[in-house]
């Protein structure tokens, strides 16, 4: 009887565990932000950064992504409620071709990789220090489909209870 209870417990854990979704950017990472990495002191450290894609630029051997950094949820998804946060910007480069039509401006991305220096680029007339990330993992978050709020108004039929009767 005890074996049956133990087996039932193991099966329940396996079934419920099978429902959990783990993204390739899950895990524990040091709390280093792109803003902190602008000094160059964080070179070589493994980090998880994410945010809103500004631009994807395919090159001969790699694709580089310019990203407006955002704080991340525990699962690694950028936290859109903090769009005005000052996490900075960064450039993440990953080997291979990533289609700019799919990796379009405004999409949410998360990267896991090592900090690989600082690259100066202009934003308008301002020289901005972009921390550079050598990305081993690039994760494009699925678009969230928001259901429109319904504007249907239900009105009681009055004293008689409406079409449903008294």
JSON list of C-alpha atoms in Angstrom, two decimals:
[
{"chain": "A", "resi": 1, "resn": "UNK", "atom": "CA", "xyz": [0.00, 0.00, 0.00]},
{"chain": "A", "resi": 2, "resn": "UNK", "atom": "CA", "xyz": [2.87, 2.39, 0.82]},
{"chain": "A", "resi": 3, "resn": "UNK", "atom": "CA", "xyz": [4.44, 1.64, -2.55]},
{"chain": "A", "resi": 4, "resn": "UNK", "atom": "CA", "xyz": [1.19, 2.59, -4.28]},
{"chain": "A", "resi": 5, "resn": "UNK", "atom": "CA", "xyz": [1.06, 5.92, -2.41]},
{"chain": "A", "resi": 6, "resn": "UNK", "atom": "CA", "xyz": [4.69, 6.67, -3.26]},
{"chain": "A", "resi": 7, "resn": "UNK", "atom": "CA", "xyz": [4.17, 5.75, -6.91]},
{"chain": "A", "resi": 8, "resn": "UNK", "atom": "CA", "xyz": [1.05, 7.93, -7.09]},
{"chain": "A", "resi": 9, "resn": "UNK", "atom": "CA", "xyz": [3.01, 10.84, -5.61]},
{"chain": "A", "resi": 10, "resn": "UNK", "atom": "CA", "xyz": [5.87, 10.41, -8.09]},
{"chain": "A", "resi": 11, "resn": "UNK", "atom": "CA", "xyz": [3.47, 10.26, -11.03]},
{"chain": "A", "resi": 12, "resn": "UNK", "atom": "CA", "xyz": [1.62, 13.38, -9.81]},
{"chain": "A", "resi": 13, "resn": "UNK", "atom": "CA", "xyz": [4.89, 15.31, -9.53]},
{"chain": "A", "resi": 14, "resn": "UNK", "atom": "CA", "xyz": [5.98, 14.21, -13.01]},
{"chain": "A", "resi": 15, "resn": "UNK", "atom": "CA", "xyz": [2.64, 15.15, -14.58]},
{"chain": "A", "resi": 16, "resn": "UNK", "atom": "CA", "xyz": [2.55, 18.56, -12.91]},
{"chain": "A", "resi": 17, "resn": "UNK", "atom": "CA", "xyz": [6.23, 19.18, -13.65]},
{"chain": "A", "resi": 18, "resn": "UNK", "atom": "CA", "xyz": [5.60, 18.41, -17.31]},
{"chain": "A", "resi": 19, "resn": "UNK", "atom": "CA", "xyz": [3.22, 21.38, -17.45]},
{"chain": "A", "resi": 20, "resn": "UNK", "atom": "CA", "xyz": [5.93, 23.84, -16.40]},
{"chain": "A", "resi": 21, "resn": "UNK", "atom": "CA", "xyz": [7.52, 25.84, -19.20]},
{"chain": "A", "resi": 22, "resn": "UNK", "atom": "CA", "xyz": [11.21, 26.63, -18.87]},
{"chain": "A", "resi": 23, "resn": "UNK", "atom": "CA", "xyz": [12.69, 29.15, -21.28]},
{"chain": "A", "resi": 24, "resn": "UNK", "atom": "CA", "xyz": [16.32, 28.94, -22.41]},
{"chain": "A", "resi": 25, "resn": "UNK", "atom": "CA", "xyz": [17.00, 32.16, -20.47]},
{"chain": "A", "resi": 26, "resn": "UNK", "atom": "CA", "xyz": [15.86, 30.84, -17.08]},
{"chain": "A", "resi": 27, "resn": "UNK", "atom": "CA", "xyz": [18.31, 30.59, -14.21]},
{"chain": "A", "resi": 28, "resn": "UNK", "atom": "CA", "xyz": [20.28, 32.66, -11.73]},
{"chain": "A", "resi": 29, "resn": "UNK", "atom": "CA", "xyz": [22.53, 35.44, -12.98]},
{"chain": "A", "resi": 30, "resn": "UNK", "atom": "CA", "xyz": [24.46, 38.24, -11.27]},
{"chain": "A", "resi": 31, "resn": "UNK", "atom": "CA", "xyz": [22.48, 41.51, -11.01]},
{"chain": "A", "resi": 32, "resn": "UNK", "atom": "CA", "xyz": [24.74, 43.45, -13.40]},
{"chain": "A", "resi": 33, "resn": "UNK", "atom": "CA", "xyz": [22.86, 45.99, -15.53]},
{"chain": "A", "resi": 34, "resn": "UNK", "atom": "CA", "xyz": [24.01, 47.41, -18.88]},
{"chain": "A", "resi": 35, "resn": "UNK", "atom": "CA", "xyz": [24.33, 50.80, -17.15]},
{"chain": "A", "resi": 36, "resn": "UNK", "atom": "CA", "xyz": [26.83, 49.29, -14.67]},
{"chain": "A", "resi": 37, "resn": "UNK", "atom": "CA", "xyz": [28.76, 47.61, -17.50]},
{"chain": "A", "resi": 38, "resn": "UNK", "atom": "CA", "xyz": [29.42, 50.92, -19.29]},
{"chain": "A", "resi": 39, "resn": "UNK", "atom": "CA", "xyz": [32.63, 51.33, -17.30]},
{"chain": "A", "resi": 40, "resn": "UNK", "atom": "CA", "xyz": [34.14, 48.15, -18.75]},
{"chain": "A", "resi": 41, "resn": "UNK", "atom": "CA", "xyz": [34.74, 46.68, -15.28]},
{"chain": "A", "resi": 42, "resn": "UNK", "atom": "CA", "xyz": [32.29, 43.81, -15.89]},
{"chain": "A", "resi": 43, "resn": "UNK", "atom": "CA", "xyz": [34.09, 42.35, -18.94]},
{"chain": "A", "resi": 44, "resn": "UNK", "atom": "CA", "xyz": [34.01, 38.57, -19.18]},
{"chain": "A", "resi": 45, "resn": "UNK", "atom": "CA", "xyz": [31.08, 38.12, -16.78]},
{"chain": "A", "resi": 46, "resn": "UNK", "atom": "CA", "xyz": [28.09, 35.97, -17.71]},
{"chain": "A", "resi": 47, "resn": "UNK", "atom": "CA", "xyz": [24.88, 38.03, -17.62]},
{"chain": "A", "resi": 48, "resn": "UNK", "atom": "CA", "xyz": [21.24, 37.90, -18.66]},
{"chain": "A", "resi": 49, "resn": "UNK", "atom": "CA", "xyz": [20.01, 41.13, -20.23]},
{"chain": "A", "resi": 50, "resn": "UNK", "atom": "CA", "xyz": [16.85, 41.95, -22.09]},
{"chain": "A", "resi": 51, "resn": "UNK", "atom": "CA", "xyz": [14.62, 44.70, -23.28]},
{"chain": "A", "resi": 52, "resn": "UNK", "atom": "CA", "xyz": [12.97, 46.20, -26.34]},
{"chain": "A", "resi": 53, "resn": "UNK", "atom": "CA", "xyz": [14.71, 45.76, -29.68]},
{"chain": "A", "resi": 54, "resn": "UNK", "atom": "CA", "xyz": [15.71, 49.02, -31.35]},
{"chain": "A", "resi": 55, "resn": "UNK", "atom": "CA", "xyz": [17.46, 47.52, -34.38]},
{"chain": "A", "resi": 56, "resn": "UNK", "atom": "CA", "xyz": [18.77, 44.19, -35.73]},
{"chain": "A", "resi": 57, "resn": "UNK", "atom": "CA", "xyz": [21.79, 44.36, -38.07]},
{"chain": "A", "resi": 58, "resn": "UNK", "atom": "CA", "xyz": [22.84, 41.15, -39.84]},
{"chain": "A", "resi": 59, "resn": "UNK", "atom": "CA", "xyz": [26.53, 41.04, -40.78]},
{"chain": "A", "resi": 60, "resn": "UNK", "atom": "CA", "xyz": [28.69, 38.46, -42.57]},
{"chain": "A", "resi": 61, "resn": "UNK", "atom": "CA", "xyz": [29.13, 36.08, -39.60]},
{"chain": "A", "resi": 62, "resn": "UNK", "atom": "CA", "xyz": [26.83, 37.45, -36.91]},
{"chain": "A", "resi": 63, "resn": "UNK", "atom": "CA", "xyz": [23.78, 39.55, -36.18]},
{"chain": "A", "resi": 64, "resn": "UNK", "atom": "CA", "xyz": [24.03, 42.49, -33.78]},
{"chain": "A", "resi": 65, "resn": "UNK", "atom": "CA", "xyz": [21.01, 43.75, -31.86]},
{"chain": "A", "resi": 66, "resn": "UNK", "atom": "CA", "xyz": [20.71, 47.25, -30.39]},
{"chain": "A", "resi": 67, "resn": "UNK", "atom": "CA", "xyz": [18.46, 47.02, -27.34]},
{"chain": "A", "resi": 68, "resn": "UNK", "atom": "CA", "xyz": [16.85, 49.43, -24.86]},
{"chain": "A", "resi": 69, "resn": "UNK", "atom": "CA", "xyz": [17.42, 47.54, -21.60]},
{"chain": "A", "resi": 70, "resn": "UNK", "atom": "CA", "xyz": [14.60, 46.86, -19.17]},
{"chain": "A", "resi": 71, "resn": "UNK", "atom": "CA", "xyz": [14.48, 45.07, -15.82]},
{"chain": "A", "resi": 72, "resn": "UNK", "atom": "CA", "xyz": [13.60, 41.39, -16.20]},
{"chain": "A", "resi": 73, "resn": "UNK", "atom": "CA", "xyz": [10.98, 39.21, -14.57]},
{"chain": "A", "resi": 74, "resn": "UNK", "atom": "CA", "xyz": [12.21, 36.09, -12.79]},
{"chain": "A", "resi": 75, "resn": "UNK", "atom": "CA", "xyz": [11.65, 34.05, -15.97]},
{"chain": "A", "resi": 76, "resn": "UNK", "atom": "CA", "xyz": [13.77, 36.53, -17.96]},
{"chain": "A", "resi": 77, "resn": "UNK", "atom": "CA", "xyz": [11.01, 38.37, -19.81]},
{"chain": "A", "resi": 78, "resn": "UNK", "atom": "CA", "xyz": [11.45, 42.16, -19.97]},
{"chain": "A", "resi": 79, "resn": "UNK", "atom": "CA", "xyz": [9.21, 43.99, -17.52]},
{"chain": "A", "resi": 80, "resn": "UNK", "atom": "CA", "xyz": [7.24, 46.41, -19.71]},
{"chain": "A", "resi": 81, "resn": "UNK", "atom": "CA", "xyz": [5.71, 48.21, -16.75]},
{"chain": "A", "resi": 82, "resn": "UNK", "atom": "CA", "xyz": [9.08, 49.92, -16.22]},
{"chain": "A", "resi": 83, "resn": "UNK", "atom": "CA", "xyz": [9.69, 51.27, -19.74]},
{"chain": "A", "resi": 84, "resn": "UNK", "atom": "CA", "xyz": [10.96, 54.53, -18.29]},
{"chain": "A", "resi": 85, "resn": "UNK", "atom": "CA", "xyz": [13.63, 52.85, -16.19]},
{"chain": "A", "resi": 86, "resn": "UNK", "atom": "CA", "xyz": [17.19, 53.92, -16.80]},
{"chain": "A", "resi": 87, "resn": "UNK", "atom": "CA", "xyz": [18.86, 50.56, -17.41]},
{"chain": "A", "resi": 88, "resn": "UNK", "atom": "CA", "xyz": [20.66, 51.97, -20.44]},
{"chain": "A", "resi": 89, "resn": "UNK", "atom": "CA", "xyz": [21.19, 50.44, -23.86]},
{"chain": "A", "resi": 90, "resn": "UNK", "atom": "CA", "xyz": [23.40, 47.62, -25.05]},
{"chain": "A", "resi": 91, "resn": "UNK", "atom": "CA", "xyz": [24.51, 45.83, -28.21]},
{"chain": "A", "resi": 92, "resn": "UNK", "atom": "CA", "xyz": [24.28, 42.04, -28.25]},
{"chain": "A", "resi": 93, "resn": "UNK", "atom": "CA", "xyz": [25.93, 40.09, -31.07]},
{"chain": "A", "resi": 94, "resn": "UNK", "atom": "CA", "xyz": [25.18, 36.43, -31.79]},
{"chain": "A", "resi": 95, "resn": "UNK", "atom": "CA", "xyz": [26.67, 34.14, -34.42]},
{"chain": "A", "resi": 96, "resn": "UNK", "atom": "CA", "xyz": [24.52, 33.46, -37.47]},
{"chain": "A", "resi": 97, "resn": "UNK", "atom": "CA", "xyz": [21.69, 35.18, -39.30]},
{"chain": "A", "resi": 98, "resn": "UNK", "atom": "CA", "xyz": [18.61, 36.50, -37.52]},
{"chain": "A", "resi": 99, "resn": "UNK", "atom": "CA", "xyz": [16.00, 37.88, -39.91]},
{"chain": "A", "resi": 100, "resn": "UNK", "atom": "CA", "xyz": [15.25, 41.57, -39.20]},
{"chain": "A", "resi": 101, "resn": "UNK", "atom": "CA", "xyz": [11.68, 41.01, -40.43]},
{"chain": "A", "resi": 102, "resn": "UNK", "atom": "CA", "xyz": [11.11, 38.62, -37.51]},
{"chain": "A", "resi": 103, "resn": "UNK", "atom": "CA", "xyz": [13.45, 40.39, -35.08]},
{"chain": "A", "resi": 104, "resn": "UNK", "atom": "CA", "xyz": [11.75, 43.74, -35.68]},
{"chain": "A", "resi": 105, "resn": "UNK", "atom": "CA", "xyz": [11.96, 46.97, -33.70]},
{"chain": "A", "resi": 106, "resn": "UNK", "atom": "CA", "xyz": [9.69, 46.94, -30.66]},
{"chain": "A", "resi": 107, "resn": "UNK", "atom": "CA", "xyz": [9.91, 43.18, -29.98]},
{"chain": "A", "resi": 108, "resn": "UNK", "atom": "CA", "xyz": [10.94, 41.84, -26.57]},
{"chain": "A", "resi": 109, "resn": "UNK", "atom": "CA", "xyz": [14.26, 39.96, -26.44]},
{"chain": "A", "resi": 110, "resn": "UNK", "atom": "CA", "xyz": [16.38, 38.36, -23.74]},
{"chain": "A", "resi": 111, "resn": "UNK", "atom": "CA", "xyz": [20.03, 37.37, -24.11]},
{"chain": "A", "resi": 112, "resn": "UNK", "atom": "CA", "xyz": [22.43, 35.26, -22.09]},
{"chain": "A", "resi": 113, "resn": "UNK", "atom": "CA", "xyz": [26.10, 35.88, -22.79]},
{"chain": "A", "resi": 114, "resn": "UNK", "atom": "CA", "xyz": [29.36, 37.42, -21.65]},
{"chain": "A", "resi": 115, "resn": "UNK", "atom": "CA", "xyz": [30.15, 41.11, -21.44]},
{"chain": "A", "resi": 116, "resn": "UNK", "atom": "CA", "xyz": [32.70, 41.89, -24.16]},
{"chain": "A", "resi": 117, "resn": "UNK", "atom": "CA", "xyz": [33.74, 45.50, -23.73]},
{"chain": "A", "resi": 118, "resn": "UNK", "atom": "CA", "xyz": [32.18, 48.85, -24.54]},
{"chain": "A", "resi": 119, "resn": "UNK", "atom": "CA", "xyz": [31.45, 50.23, -28.00]},
{"chain": "A", "resi": 120, "resn": "UNK", "atom": "CA", "xyz": [30.93, 53.95, -28.61]},
{"chain": "A", "resi": 121, "resn": "UNK", "atom": "CA", "xyz": [28.05, 54.79, -30.97]},
{"chain": "A", "resi": 122, "resn": "UNK", "atom": "CA", "xyz": [26.20, 58.01, -31.70]},
{"chain": "A", "resi": 123, "resn": "UNK", "atom": "CA", "xyz": [22.61, 58.65, -30.67]},
{"chain": "A", "resi": 124, "resn": "UNK", "atom": "CA", "xyz": [21.88, 61.84, -32.55]},
{"chain": "A", "resi": 125, "resn": "UNK", "atom": "CA", "xyz": [24.98, 63.91, -31.80]},
{"chain": "A", "resi": 126, "resn": "UNK", "atom": "CA", "xyz": [25.74, 62.21, -28.47]},
{"chain": "A", "resi": 127, "resn": "UNK", "atom": "CA", "xyz": [28.50, 59.59, -28.12]},
{"chain": "A", "resi": 128, "resn": "UNK", "atom": "CA", "xyz": [26.91, 56.78, -26.10]},
{"chain": "A", "resi": 129, "resn": "UNK", "atom": "CA", "xyz": [28.89, 53.96, -24.45]},
{"chain": "A", "resi": 130, "resn": "UNK", "atom": "CA", "xyz": [27.11, 50.71, -25.40]},
{"chain": "A", "resi": 131, "resn": "UNK", "atom": "CA", "xyz": [28.18, 47.67, -23.41]},
{"chain": "A", "resi": 132, "resn": "UNK", "atom": "CA", "xyz": [28.73, 44.85, -25.89]},
{"chain": "A", "resi": 133, "resn": "UNK", "atom": "CA", "xyz": [27.41, 41.37, -25.16]},
{"chain": "A", "resi": 134, "resn": "UNK", "atom": "CA", "xyz": [28.68, 38.20, -26.84]},
{"chain": "A", "resi": 135, "resn": "UNK", "atom": "CA", "xyz": [25.35, 36.35, -26.81]},
{"chain": "A", "resi": 136, "resn": "UNK", "atom": "CA", "xyz": [25.20, 32.58, -26.55]},
{"chain": "A", "resi": 137, "resn": "UNK", "atom": "CA", "xyz": [21.40, 32.57, -26.26]},
{"chain": "A", "resi": 138, "resn": "UNK", "atom": "CA", "xyz": [18.95, 34.85, -28.05]},
{"chain": "A", "resi": 139, "resn": "UNK", "atom": "CA", "xyz": [15.31, 34.49, -27.02]},
{"chain": "A", "resi": 140, "resn": "UNK", "atom": "CA", "xyz": [12.55, 36.30, -28.91]},
{"chain": "A", "resi": 141, "resn": "UNK", "atom": "CA", "xyz": [9.48, 36.42, -26.69]},
{"chain": "A", "resi": 142, "resn": "UNK", "atom": "CA", "xyz": [6.16, 35.51, -28.29]},
{"chain": "A", "resi": 143, "resn": "UNK", "atom": "CA", "xyz": [3.81, 38.40, -28.90]},
{"chain": "A", "resi": 144, "resn": "UNK", "atom": "CA", "xyz": [1.20, 38.74, -26.18]},
{"chain": "A", "resi": 145, "resn": "UNK", "atom": "CA", "xyz": [-2.30, 38.81, -27.62]},
{"chain": "A", "resi": 146, "resn": "UNK", "atom": "CA", "xyz": [-4.50, 40.98, -25.49]},
{"chain": "A", "resi": 147, "resn": "UNK", "atom": "CA", "xyz": [-8.20, 40.32, -25.64]},
{"chain": "A", "resi": 148, "resn": "UNK", "atom": "CA", "xyz": [-10.24, 43.49, -26.19]},
{"chain": "A", "resi": 149, "resn": "UNK", "atom": "CA", "xyz": [-12.45, 44.54, -23.33]},
{"chain": "A", "resi": 150, "resn": "UNK", "atom": "CA", "xyz": [-16.08, 43.90, -24.09]},
{"chain": "A", "resi": 151, "resn": "UNK", "atom": "CA", "xyz": [-18.45, 46.81, -24.02]},
{"chain": "A", "resi": 152, "resn": "UNK", "atom": "CA", "xyz": [-21.60, 44.70, -23.74]},
{"chain": "A", "resi": 153, "resn": "UNK", "atom": "CA", "xyz": [-24.02, 46.06, -21.18]},
{"chain": "A", "resi": 154, "resn": "UNK", "atom": "CA", "xyz": [-26.55, 43.74, -19.58]},
{"chain": "A", "resi": 155, "resn": "UNK", "atom": "CA", "xyz": [-29.71, 45.45, -18.40]},
{"chain": "A", "resi": 156, "resn": "UNK", "atom": "CA", "xyz": [-32.18, 43.80, -16.07]},
{"chain": "A", "resi": 157, "resn": "UNK", "atom": "CA", "xyz": [-35.66, 43.53, -17.52]},
{"chain": "A", "resi": 158, "resn": "UNK", "atom": "CA", "xyz": [-37.20, 45.46, -14.61]},
{"chain": "A", "resi": 159, "resn": "UNK", "atom": "CA", "xyz": [-39.95, 44.22, -12.28]},
{"chain": "A", "resi": 160, "resn": "UNK", "atom": "CA", "xyz": [-40.94, 41.29, -14.44]},
{"chain": "A", "resi": 161, "resn": "UNK", "atom": "CA", "xyz": [-37.45, 39.76, -14.56]},
{"chain": "A", "resi": 162, "resn": "UNK", "atom": "CA", "xyz": [-37.04, 40.29, -18.28]},
{"chain": "A", "resi": 163, "resn": "UNK", "atom": "CA", "xyz": [-37.34, 37.47, -20.80]},
{"chain": "A", "resi": 164, "resn": "UNK", "atom": "CA", "xyz": [-36.37, 34.88, -18.16]},
{"chain": "A", "resi": 165, "resn": "UNK", "atom": "CA", "xyz": [-39.59, 35.28, -16.24]},
{"chain": "A", "resi": 166, "resn": "UNK", "atom": "CA", "xyz": [-40.32, 36.08, -12.58]}
]
